[in-house]
Amino acid sequence: MYAPTSTSLPRSGPTSGDDDGLTDFDGAGEILRAWGNGLRPDPDLTVSEWADRHRMLSGRASAEPGRYRTARTPYMREIMDRLSPGDSTQRIVFMKAAQVGATEAGNNWIGFAIHQAPGPMLAVQPTVELAKRNSRQRIDPLIDESPELRERVKPARSRDAGNTMLSKEFAGGILIMTGANSAVGLRSTPARYIFLDEVDAYPASADEEGDPVTLAEARSLTFAHRRKVFLVSTPTIRGLSRIEREFEASDQRRFFVPCPHCGAMQWLKFDRLRWQKGRPETAEYCCESCDAAIAEHHKTAMLEGGEWRATATAADPTTVGYHLSALYSPIGWLSWQRIVRAWDAAQGSDEAIKAFRNTILGETWVESGEAPDWQRLYDRREAWKPGTVPAGGLFLTAGADVQKDRIEVDVWAWARGLESWLVDHVVIDGGPGDPACWQALTALLGKVWTHASGQHLTIARLAIDTGYETSAVYGWARQVGFAQVAPVKGLEGFNRSSPVTGPTYVDATIGGKRLRRGARLWSVATSTFKAETYRFLRQDRSTPEEISAGASFPAGTVHLPGWTDGEWLKQLTAEQLITVKSKRGFSKLEWQKLRERNEALDCRIYARAAAWIVGVDRWPEARWQELEQQLDVAAPEVSGGPSGKPPARPSARRRTVRSSYML
């Protein structure tokens, strides 16, 4: 790019007597003007200035179509301008809440590079599929709505255009889009510009070839001081979050805004947001200096007067880091009232609070993996008739752990809010090499447990581990069918989009075609369910006196029967979550055994996975009401017996409630 020129150019008509009449004709002025404009270099713009001048938002990709205005999100101006070639910063880190305009800022940078500072660019999404979706929904409208970009990137339908879904060629450069799960895409070409979007959703390794962020950044090293790397993400779990690690190594900039009453500069914190209980519409922000209440209508002026300030010293002077919560969301986007409503709705659910911290506050969630005290669990055991399902339990799942000389199975009952009861513990001697062992496991699928209402329940789904004697497990599962059985494989790590994925069809013909009627495998993020189980076991609960007075158990309560012994409880609490350093110095969370035997914990995790497969995490209210009606159980509004649920209504007859209605 060059600085604008002030050279005067001819406008029309002859300028001297010796032009031999070369400009003495109609239209000469227009020709000279066009010729002069062609010689004039493009203006020397920053990314934010380019966006204000040239960026148009499409109705396909934006809730506010029309001309892009940086003034709508003033906090994005400095971040975008750091991406301009004239700024010496090489790495820009942005840890943020969801929907604050970060992705659009990255797209502005892409448009700026195509138009003003062409060069090879790599844009990375968590997966190749997301990269394709982003290309269709974001990049194509970006190009189509801007004449300056449209004339530089040929239509995808033209022959040899160099314009495909994942590749956009333009004069002086190319934009390559790929997923962090593709090592081939990450090492495809050198890149001066690298846009890493939602890095906390990236897999731990790209095709087992290493950290995707490291692989991508290696593409830019040959450009030395001219490179630009933009890392953007909502954070996830402390100790695992890539974006938090990068932010903490930066100068940790916060957006300071002025109080409209006293003028004190401060960055917005959730604990300064105040409201009347049960009335989110009264939400106001309290100034940390004068303690005056700030109504949300002041936010627009506060954002206009805001500025980024560093709060730490960066380990690398060429890296700057920014953090932004949804408290800064412009008027008309996410209001303080809606933030308060989301906070109130999340109470009682660790998963909902985790999502609130990640997506609204832009902060990491601290996963506590300290093993619960087994003796405390022993003292909290409850009394109900062995072999029966307490009134609160609405359906059964089981988890089976295959050992060398036995198969251990735990049967759990489940209710709303993931409240659960241990119903049975079965040890089948013989091991996977004994046909009688598998026959006994088959018989368990048809066993009936009596509900407190008098109805009968069978196992809705049994999840069985395939880690030991895999072929034997698949063989048994094929024999009994997959309607009631789910072979599972445990996977370590928290950074997975879903705790359970699948099923994957593992049987194939000689030609490699998957058999949809063959064996199928579910993958389970065991770390997620272990952390959830330990949270549930550690939570406080109402005393028996409070229960008798009408109090209820909190969501996720784990009820253990009086027949559980110390050995089983020690197995349930046999692991703890610790932070370890990898060979490359990165921190990661890892489950470590406190004792050798942990079958009870494994069986619990598999039973929980079976409940997820059945659909307990996604059922609407109507499904819960259907289960309660089938068991003649009243909705859990008033506490009753030892289960914390109301006494069951008497039933005129008994029936067996089977699993088919849930599958």
XYZ file of C-alpha atoms in Angstrom:
663
model
C 0.000 0.000 0.000
C 1.068 3.587 -0.627
C 0.202 6.922 0.890
C -2.472 8.886 -0.996
C -1.048 11.189 -3.637
C -1.988 14.828 -4.046
C -0.756 15.128 -7.658
C -3.105 17.222 -9.767
C -4.375 15.567 -12.918
C -5.894 17.099 -16.057
C -9.660 17.326 -15.965
C -10.813 18.310 -19.485
C -9.762 20.216 -22.562
C -6.246 21.090 -23.767
C -3.752 22.287 -21.169
C -1.167 23.754 -23.541
C -0.848 24.823 -27.065
C 1.368 21.955 -28.199
C -0.954 18.984 -27.520
C -1.671 18.715 -31.282
C -5.371 18.413 -30.473
C -5.000 15.006 -28.793
C -7.529 15.954 -26.115
C -9.727 18.124 -28.270
C -12.732 15.805 -28.549
C -15.885 14.974 -26.640
C -15.306 12.768 -23.575
C -11.604 13.569 -23.277
C -12.088 14.846 -19.725
C -13.742 11.612 -18.593
C -10.943 9.549 -20.128
C -8.269 11.610 -18.426
C -10.119 11.388 -15.113
C -10.390 7.596 -15.338
C -6.721 7.360 -16.335
C -5.731 9.509 -13.352
C -7.827 7.468 -10.946
C -6.162 4.327 -12.212
C -2.746 5.745 -11.371
C -3.813 6.811 -7.886
C -2.905 4.135 -5.274
C -5.528 2.747 -2.911
C -5.913 4.773 0.290
C -3.723 3.694 3.199
C -6.485 2.278 5.442
C -6.515 0.271 8.648
C -8.732 -2.809 8.876
C -11.454 -0.932 10.786
C -11.385 1.960 8.282
C -11.596 -0.497 5.409
C -14.574 -2.226 7.038
C -16.425 1.064 7.539
C -15.814 2.042 3.921
C -16.225 -1.231 2.036
C -17.869 -3.942 4.172
C -21.518 -4.769 3.625
C -23.284 -7.278 5.871
C -25.564 -9.747 4.129
C -28.961 -10.746 5.442
C -27.794 -14.351 5.048
C -25.057 -13.943 7.653
C -26.035 -11.037 9.891
C -28.938 -10.030 12.124
C -28.215 -6.393 11.173
C -27.685 -6.352 7.374
C -26.314 -3.263 5.701
C -23.101 -1.296 5.969
C -20.703 -2.463 8.662
C -20.142 0.164 11.374
C -17.239 -0.195 13.787
C -19.022 2.343 15.995
C -21.586 -0.386 16.752
C -18.853 -2.372 18.553
C -16.187 0.225 19.457
C -14.167 -2.354 21.394
C -13.353 -4.114 18.108
C -11.587 -1.094 16.564
C -8.199 -1.559 18.246
C -8.293 -5.338 17.768
C -8.915 -4.978 14.034
C -6.304 -2.264 13.651
C -3.687 -4.493 15.291
C -4.249 -6.781 12.300
C -3.271 -3.998 9.881
C 0.165 -4.385 8.176
C 1.292 -1.019 9.554
C 1.094 -2.306 13.159
C 4.124 -4.164 14.517
C 2.070 -6.698 16.524
C 2.440 -10.237 15.192
C 0.036 -12.247 17.374
C -3.392 -11.041 18.545
C -5.207 -13.165 21.160
C -8.911 -12.601 21.856
C -10.604 -14.522 24.698
C -14.232 -13.495 24.599
C -17.870 -14.271 25.194
C -20.054 -15.569 22.403
C -21.620 -13.189 19.900
C -19.592 -10.027 20.538
C -18.585 -9.540 16.892
C -15.213 -11.320 16.889
C -15.847 -13.539 13.870
C -17.065 -10.596 11.782
C -13.907 -8.717 12.745
C -11.888 -11.663 11.460
C -13.882 -11.629 8.239
C -13.181 -7.894 7.894
C -9.502 -8.772 8.095
C -9.940 -11.351 5.324
C -11.657 -8.771 3.102
C -8.982 -6.189 3.878
C -6.203 -8.629 2.947
C -7.844 -9.510 -0.374
C -8.359 -5.853 -1.291
C -5.503 -3.912 0.326
C -2.652 -6.190 1.365
C -2.824 -9.449 -0.601
C -0.879 -12.454 0.571
C -1.404 -16.142 1.422
C -3.942 -16.577 4.244
C -4.979 -19.640 6.255
C -8.353 -19.646 8.074
C -8.873 -22.580 10.455
C -12.152 -23.764 11.961
C -12.429 -26.641 14.503
C -13.370 -29.141 11.763
C -13.330 -29.294 7.979
C -17.133 -29.501 7.994
C -17.344 -26.238 9.975
C -14.864 -24.675 7.548
C -17.199 -25.563 4.659
C -20.182 -24.144 6.523
C -18.273 -20.941 7.319
C -17.300 -20.597 3.666
C -20.927 -20.838 2.551
C -22.473 -18.711 5.293
C -19.759 -16.101 5.924
C -17.034 -15.906 3.281
C -19.227 -16.157 0.174
C -21.543 -13.334 1.381
C -18.457 -11.295 2.361
C -17.219 -11.453 -1.235
C -20.624 -11.175 -2.939
C -21.697 -8.043 -1.036
C -18.479 -6.083 -1.690
C -17.756 -4.877 -5.269
C -14.058 -4.444 -4.419
C -13.800 -8.103 -3.429
C -16.122 -9.397 -6.137
C -13.877 -8.054 -8.882
C -10.793 -9.661 -7.302
C -12.219 -13.145 -6.651
C -13.657 -14.783 -9.737
C -17.070 -16.477 -9.544
C -16.997 -20.097 -8.469
C -18.798 -21.097 -11.669
C -16.123 -19.773 -14.018
C -13.676 -22.269 -15.511
C -10.315 -22.495 -13.721
C -11.379 -19.663 -11.404
C -9.424 -20.881 -8.411
C -12.591 -20.282 -6.384
C -13.775 -23.396 -4.564
C -15.530 -23.936 -1.263
C -12.251 -24.125 0.684
C -9.966 -22.048 -1.539
C -10.295 -18.488 -2.875
C -7.573 -17.206 -5.209
C -7.058 -13.495 -5.800
C -4.339 -11.310 -7.276
C -1.280 -11.602 -5.054
C -2.609 -14.241 -2.686
C -4.914 -17.098 -1.780
C -7.320 -17.828 1.078
C -7.257 -21.454 2.216
C -9.907 -22.653 4.676
C -9.494 -25.899 6.569
C -10.293 -27.693 9.813
C -8.049 -28.214 12.829
C -8.724 -31.944 12.483
C -6.892 -32.055 9.139
C -3.098 -32.154 9.370
C -2.909 -32.051 5.558
C -4.862 -28.790 5.459
C -2.749 -27.229 8.217
C 0.528 -27.823 6.443
C -0.724 -27.165 2.924
C 1.084 -23.889 2.178
C 3.076 -21.057 3.789
C 0.781 -18.311 5.057
C 1.464 -14.698 5.974
C -1.938 -14.335 7.647
C -3.447 -16.988 9.943
C -6.963 -16.774 11.397
C -7.538 -19.404 14.123
C -11.225 -19.313 15.105
C -12.631 -21.071 18.222
C -9.290 -22.648 19.144
C -10.685 -24.207 22.337
C -12.838 -26.465 20.177
C -9.805 -27.778 18.272
C -8.865 -31.433 18.833
C -5.827 -32.159 20.994
C -3.992 -33.397 17.906
C -4.540 -33.083 14.158
C -4.495 -36.611 12.730
C -2.065 -37.603 15.521
C 0.538 -35.180 14.098
C 0.536 -32.623 16.893
C -1.186 -29.530 18.267
C -3.225 -27.842 15.475
C -2.329 -24.317 16.647
C 1.388 -25.094 16.571
C 1.108 -26.731 13.142
C -0.808 -23.749 11.744
C 1.503 -21.088 13.196
C 4.531 -22.889 11.747
C 3.163 -21.952 8.303
C 3.826 -18.255 9.027
C 7.386 -18.375 10.390
C 9.038 -17.670 7.022
C 7.279 -14.293 6.895
C 9.110 -13.187 10.087
C 7.958 -9.772 11.340
C 5.404 -9.397 8.513
C 3.212 -12.241 9.738
C -0.138 -11.816 11.512
C -1.800 -14.507 13.649
C -5.291 -13.953 15.076
C -6.398 -16.437 17.778
C -10.060 -16.181 18.804
C -12.197 -18.333 21.080
C -14.680 -18.598 23.880
C -12.825 -20.410 26.699
C -13.664 -23.830 28.097
C -11.997 -25.571 31.073
C -9.193 -24.091 33.121
C -5.985 -26.014 32.586
C -7.158 -27.198 29.148
C -8.181 -23.917 27.525
C -5.810 -22.903 24.729
C -7.155 -19.371 24.553
C -6.757 -18.815 28.304
C -3.170 -20.063 28.157
C -2.411 -17.639 25.323
C -4.225 -14.756 27.045
C -2.360 -15.264 30.323
C 0.960 -15.126 28.433
C -0.052 -11.799 26.850
C -0.398 -8.282 28.285
C -4.027 -9.127 29.275
C -5.901 -6.077 28.043
C -9.308 -5.166 29.460
C -11.779 -2.676 28.014
C -12.097 0.196 30.510
C -15.236 2.337 30.242
C -16.138 5.576 32.088
C -18.805 5.769 34.760
C -21.485 8.206 33.498
C -21.760 9.658 37.019
C -18.189 10.082 38.282
C -16.122 9.367 35.154
C -14.013 6.659 36.829
C -12.582 4.203 34.294
C -13.225 0.520 35.032
C -13.686 -2.798 33.260
C -17.065 -4.482 33.705
C -17.361 -7.407 36.123
C -20.391 -9.628 36.630
C -20.277 -9.332 40.417
C -20.944 -5.567 40.072
C -24.257 -6.275 38.315
C -27.116 -5.921 40.825
C -30.841 -6.687 40.616
C -33.841 -7.365 42.803
C -34.423 -11.055 43.442
C -36.804 -12.492 40.884
C -36.815 -9.271 38.831
C -34.099 -9.391 36.135
C -35.551 -6.273 34.523
C -34.145 -4.248 37.448
C -30.541 -5.132 36.562
C -28.112 -2.223 36.920
C -24.344 -1.920 37.132
C -22.790 -0.451 40.277
C -19.747 1.751 39.742
C -16.778 0.440 41.689
C -15.696 4.001 42.458
C -18.837 5.931 43.457
C -21.173 2.908 43.845
C -23.845 4.710 41.824
C -26.289 2.587 39.844
C -25.667 2.690 36.084
C -28.681 1.974 33.876
C -28.037 0.034 30.691
C -29.062 2.903 28.410
C -25.739 4.535 29.356
C -23.842 1.644 27.766
C -23.622 3.168 24.265
C -21.865 6.303 25.552
C -19.689 4.200 27.863
C -18.506 2.036 24.947
C -17.744 5.118 22.854
C -15.573 6.460 25.661
C -13.866 3.148 26.389
C -10.259 2.154 25.826
C -8.138 -0.983 26.074
C -5.581 -1.041 28.884
C -2.917 -3.645 29.525
C -3.064 -5.232 32.996
C 0.064 -7.407 32.740
C 3.422 -7.667 30.988
C 3.539 -9.968 27.983
C 6.118 -12.732 27.788
C 6.410 -11.910 24.064
C 6.329 -8.181 23.211
C 4.922 -8.957 19.750
C 1.803 -10.542 21.296
C -1.204 -8.620 22.634
C -4.184 -10.198 24.364
C -7.765 -9.027 24.871
C -10.621 -10.252 27.054
C -14.273 -9.252 26.671
C -17.480 -10.472 28.331
C -21.045 -10.159 27.071
C -21.618 -7.364 29.598
C -20.224 -5.105 26.841
C -22.698 -6.374 24.242
C -24.211 -3.356 22.414
C -27.771 -2.227 23.035
C -30.097 -4.483 21.056
C -27.887 -7.555 21.344
C -27.552 -9.318 24.699
C -28.958 -7.116 27.453
C -28.055 -7.136 31.143
C -31.608 -8.298 31.816
C -31.160 -11.383 29.625
C -27.787 -12.079 31.250
C -29.438 -12.052 34.685
C -32.210 -14.337 33.452
C -29.607 -16.761 32.105
C -27.787 -16.713 35.447
C -30.960 -17.363 37.422
C -31.974 -20.176 35.070
C -28.547 -21.819 35.429
C -28.751 -22.171 39.200
C -28.787 -25.787 40.353
C -27.037 -27.083 37.244
C -23.252 -27.169 37.041
C -23.437 -27.704 33.283
C -25.619 -24.616 32.832
C -23.346 -22.496 35.056
C -20.345 -23.775 33.103
C -21.982 -22.696 29.829
C -22.810 -19.306 31.378
C -19.216 -18.708 32.444
C -17.833 -19.803 29.071
C -20.252 -18.131 26.654
C -21.457 -15.047 28.564
C -18.604 -14.134 30.899
C -15.898 -15.410 28.539
C -14.177 -17.146 31.458
C -12.950 -20.683 32.008
C -14.754 -23.240 34.148
C -12.787 -24.744 37.021
C -13.283 -28.506 36.915
C -12.921 -29.912 40.423
C -11.852 -33.557 40.381
C -11.062 -34.110 44.024
C -12.278 -37.570 44.996
C -15.233 -37.482 47.432
C -14.744 -38.930 50.904
C -15.991 -42.514 50.759
C -16.715 -42.539 54.490
C -19.011 -39.534 54.090
C -20.846 -41.416 51.355
C -21.038 -44.459 53.643
C -22.744 -42.371 56.334
C -25.250 -40.978 53.796
C -26.512 -44.368 52.633
C -30.281 -44.720 52.533
C -32.618 -47.574 53.362
C -34.998 -49.041 50.838
C -36.016 -52.604 50.112
C -33.236 -54.518 48.274
C -34.056 -55.395 44.675
C -36.622 -52.603 44.341
C -36.592 -49.265 42.549
C -37.409 -46.249 44.771
C -40.400 -44.138 43.857
C -38.337 -41.418 42.194
C -36.626 -43.722 39.668
C -38.335 -43.690 36.277
C -36.151 -45.959 34.117
C -33.083 -48.190 34.401
C -29.719 -48.335 32.697
C -26.706 -50.523 33.421
C -22.955 -50.336 33.009
C -20.868 -53.480 32.493
C -17.104 -53.676 33.051
C -15.397 -56.731 31.514
C -12.519 -58.197 33.552
C -10.308 -61.222 32.987
C -12.242 -63.510 35.341
C -15.617 -61.780 35.690
C -18.066 -59.180 34.402
C -19.277 -56.606 36.913
C -22.593 -54.830 36.317
C -24.233 -51.955 38.186
C -27.872 -51.067 37.550
C -28.929 -47.459 38.110
C -32.368 -45.810 38.178
C -32.704 -42.264 36.814
C -35.077 -39.336 37.240
C -35.365 -35.677 36.295
C -32.267 -33.580 36.774
C -30.060 -36.708 36.573
C -31.030 -37.765 40.099
C -30.030 -41.429 40.382
C -30.297 -44.511 42.598
C -28.041 -47.582 42.680
C -30.502 -50.452 42.298
C -28.327 -53.557 41.918
C -24.712 -54.714 41.800
C -24.062 -57.987 39.970
C -20.796 -59.926 39.640
C -20.845 -62.626 36.934
C -17.944 -65.024 37.433
C -16.171 -66.725 34.556
C -14.906 -63.929 32.361
C -15.267 -63.359 28.607
C -13.855 -66.793 27.714
C -16.713 -68.608 29.496
C -19.969 -68.990 27.495
C -21.920 -69.291 30.732
C -20.773 -65.810 31.695
C -22.323 -64.314 28.566
C -25.501 -66.354 29.072
C -25.863 -64.891 32.544
C -25.372 -61.378 31.148
C -28.049 -62.068 28.530
C -30.405 -63.212 31.269
C -29.764 -59.960 33.135
C -31.198 -58.020 30.172
C -34.543 -59.684 30.807
C -34.512 -59.402 34.594
C -37.360 -57.492 36.230
C -36.995 -55.041 39.129
C -40.070 -54.020 41.111
C -40.794 -50.309 41.325
C -42.096 -48.766 44.559
C -45.398 -48.234 42.752
C -45.725 -51.970 42.182
C -44.919 -51.788 38.481
C -42.023 -53.712 36.924
C -38.966 -52.273 35.163
C -36.340 -53.824 32.908
C -33.043 -52.332 31.731
C -33.613 -49.711 29.038
C -29.993 -49.810 27.844
C -26.833 -51.585 28.975
C -23.479 -50.028 28.025
C -20.580 -52.491 28.004
C -16.895 -51.641 27.833
C -14.996 -52.932 24.781
C -11.521 -52.229 26.127
C -10.874 -55.859 27.133
C -11.619 -58.827 24.828
C -13.136 -56.542 22.215
C -14.062 -59.314 19.772
C -15.901 -61.269 22.482
C -17.927 -58.187 23.455
C -18.844 -57.505 19.821
C -19.791 -61.157 19.336
C -22.161 -61.120 22.318
C -23.651 -57.766 21.272
C -24.353 -59.091 17.758
C -26.062 -62.104 19.277
C -28.442 -60.201 21.585
C -28.898 -57.206 19.258
C -28.193 -53.512 19.672
C -31.650 -52.302 20.693
C -30.845 -52.862 24.380
C -27.023 -53.061 24.291
C -24.468 -50.341 23.522
C -20.780 -51.327 23.216
C -18.721 -48.326 24.348
C -15.127 -47.154 24.177
C -13.762 -44.641 26.663
C -11.883 -41.596 25.363
C -9.866 -39.243 27.534
C -10.129 -35.473 27.388
C -12.733 -32.796 28.108
C -12.537 -30.775 24.886
C -15.123 -32.769 22.970
C -18.283 -31.371 21.417
C -20.415 -34.123 22.984
C -19.737 -36.523 25.882
C -21.044 -39.414 23.757
C -20.655 -39.755 19.992
C -21.715 -42.455 17.578
C -22.607 -45.049 16.848
C -19.765 -46.025 14.532
C -20.377 -49.159 12.479
C -17.301 -51.314 12.975
C -18.175 -54.400 10.907
C -17.199 -54.303 7.224
C -17.228 -56.503 4.160
C -14.041 -57.600 2.388
C -14.495 -54.584 0.108
C -14.503 -52.241 3.102
C -18.210 -51.349 3.100
C -19.649 -50.785 6.573
C -22.431 -53.158 7.598
C -25.240 -51.161 9.141
C -26.598 -54.331 10.732
C -23.196 -55.225 12.151
C -21.523 -54.214 15.389
C -21.676 -50.570 16.348
C -19.573 -48.635 18.837
C -20.265 -45.544 20.957
C -17.377 -43.293 22.054
C -17.602 -41.883 25.592
C -15.666 -38.910 27.009
C -15.145 -40.557 30.383
C -13.471 -37.469 31.880
C -16.670 -35.468 31.457
C -18.870 -38.031 33.188
C -16.322 -38.667 35.964
C -16.177 -34.969 36.790
C -19.986 -34.783 36.723
C -20.333 -37.814 39.018
C -17.876 -36.410 41.539
C -19.678 -33.044 41.533
C -22.926 -34.827 42.289
C -21.351 -36.901 45.069
C -19.791 -33.853 46.745
C -22.832 -31.596 46.737
C -24.673 -30.834 49.955
C -28.120 -32.237 50.467
C -31.052 -31.672 52.748
C -31.066 -33.442 56.119
C -33.626 -36.218 56.818
C -35.522 -33.751 59.022
C -35.668 -31.201 56.200
C -36.780 -33.885 53.763
C -39.561 -34.901 56.153
C -40.580 -31.241 56.337
C -41.006 -31.052 52.566
C -37.549 -30.206 51.210
C -36.357 -31.942 48.061
C -33.017 -33.304 46.925
C -30.937 -31.136 44.580
C -30.587 -32.074 40.919
C -27.968 -34.764 40.346
C -28.249 -36.306 43.816
C -26.743 -39.813 43.935
C -28.686 -42.132 46.264
C -26.775 -45.130 47.576
C -28.532 -48.078 49.294
C -27.650 -49.426 52.721
C -26.236 -52.648 51.260
C -23.279 -50.888 49.576
C -20.081 -51.702 51.466
C -16.831 -49.850 51.992
C -15.026 -51.670 49.173
C -17.601 -50.639 46.563
C -17.526 -47.022 47.795
C -13.718 -46.967 47.644
C -13.928 -48.159 44.030
C -16.433 -45.386 43.262
C -13.994 -42.762 44.621
C -10.816 -44.406 43.306
C -9.615 -41.565 41.026
C -8.784 -37.886 41.219
C -8.277 -35.167 38.618
C -4.817 -33.621 38.562
C -2.966 -31.115 36.381
C 0.150 -32.448 34.683
C 2.691 -30.896 32.335
C 3.220 -32.376 28.898
C 6.687 -32.821 27.380
C 6.195 -29.525 25.559
C 5.319 -27.666 28.760
C 1.552 -27.450 28.214
C -0.786 -28.119 31.145
C -3.462 -30.745 30.874
C -5.966 -32.391 33.191
C -5.601 -36.109 33.759
C -7.435 -38.675 35.883
C -5.115 -40.572 38.202
C -5.945 -43.707 40.178
C -5.756 -43.499 43.964
C -6.167 -47.267 44.233
C -5.993 -50.165 41.802
C -9.638 -51.227 41.672
C -12.131 -48.766 40.191
C -14.829 -51.040 38.724
C -17.660 -49.253 40.543
C -16.651 -45.903 38.992
C -16.322 -47.430 35.519
C -19.731 -49.096 35.770
C -21.289 -45.821 36.893
C -19.759 -43.975 33.909
C -21.017 -46.603 31.459
C -24.511 -46.521 32.981
C -24.477 -42.728 32.695
C -23.426 -43.035 29.046
C -26.315 -45.449 28.500
C -28.695 -42.861 29.967
C -27.280 -40.274 27.564
C -27.789 -42.654 24.624
C -31.380 -43.279 25.702
C -31.901 -39.511 25.650
C -32.181 -38.386 29.281
C -30.157 -35.204 28.579
C -32.490 -34.176 25.750
C -35.988 -35.268 26.806
C -38.759 -32.659 26.818
C -41.160 -32.303 29.731
C -43.753 -34.410 27.908
C -41.458 -37.466 27.971
C -40.973 -37.208 31.749
C -44.707 -36.913 32.240
C -45.199 -39.998 30.081
C -42.812 -42.018 32.252
C -44.515 -40.840 35.437
C -47.914 -41.791 34.063
C -46.704 -45.253 33.036
C -45.405 -45.861 36.563
C -48.354 -44.173 38.274
C -45.942 -41.763 39.945
C -46.868 -38.177 40.781
C -44.637 -35.350 39.603
C -41.912 -34.569 42.189
C -43.365 -31.418 43.702
C -43.580 -32.469 47.351
C -41.041 -34.704 49.070
C -42.106 -38.017 50.537
C -40.217 -41.128 51.584
C -36.490 -41.911 51.744
C -36.062 -41.294 48.023
C -37.013 -37.654 48.372
C -39.948 -38.268 46.015
C -43.669 -38.287 46.775
C -45.276 -41.587 47.709
C -46.525 -43.492 44.705
C -50.221 -43.682 44.035
C -51.625 -47.156 44.616
C -51.911 -49.229 41.474
C -54.801 -51.481 40.683
C -52.561 -53.914 38.807
C -48.932 -54.674 38.151
C -47.267 -54.508 34.779
C -43.761 -54.700 33.347
C -42.503 -51.439 31.874
C -40.070 -52.386 29.135
C -37.523 -50.311 27.303
C -39.028 -50.265 23.829
C -40.902 -47.010 24.345
C -37.623 -45.226 25.083
C -35.586 -46.529 22.167
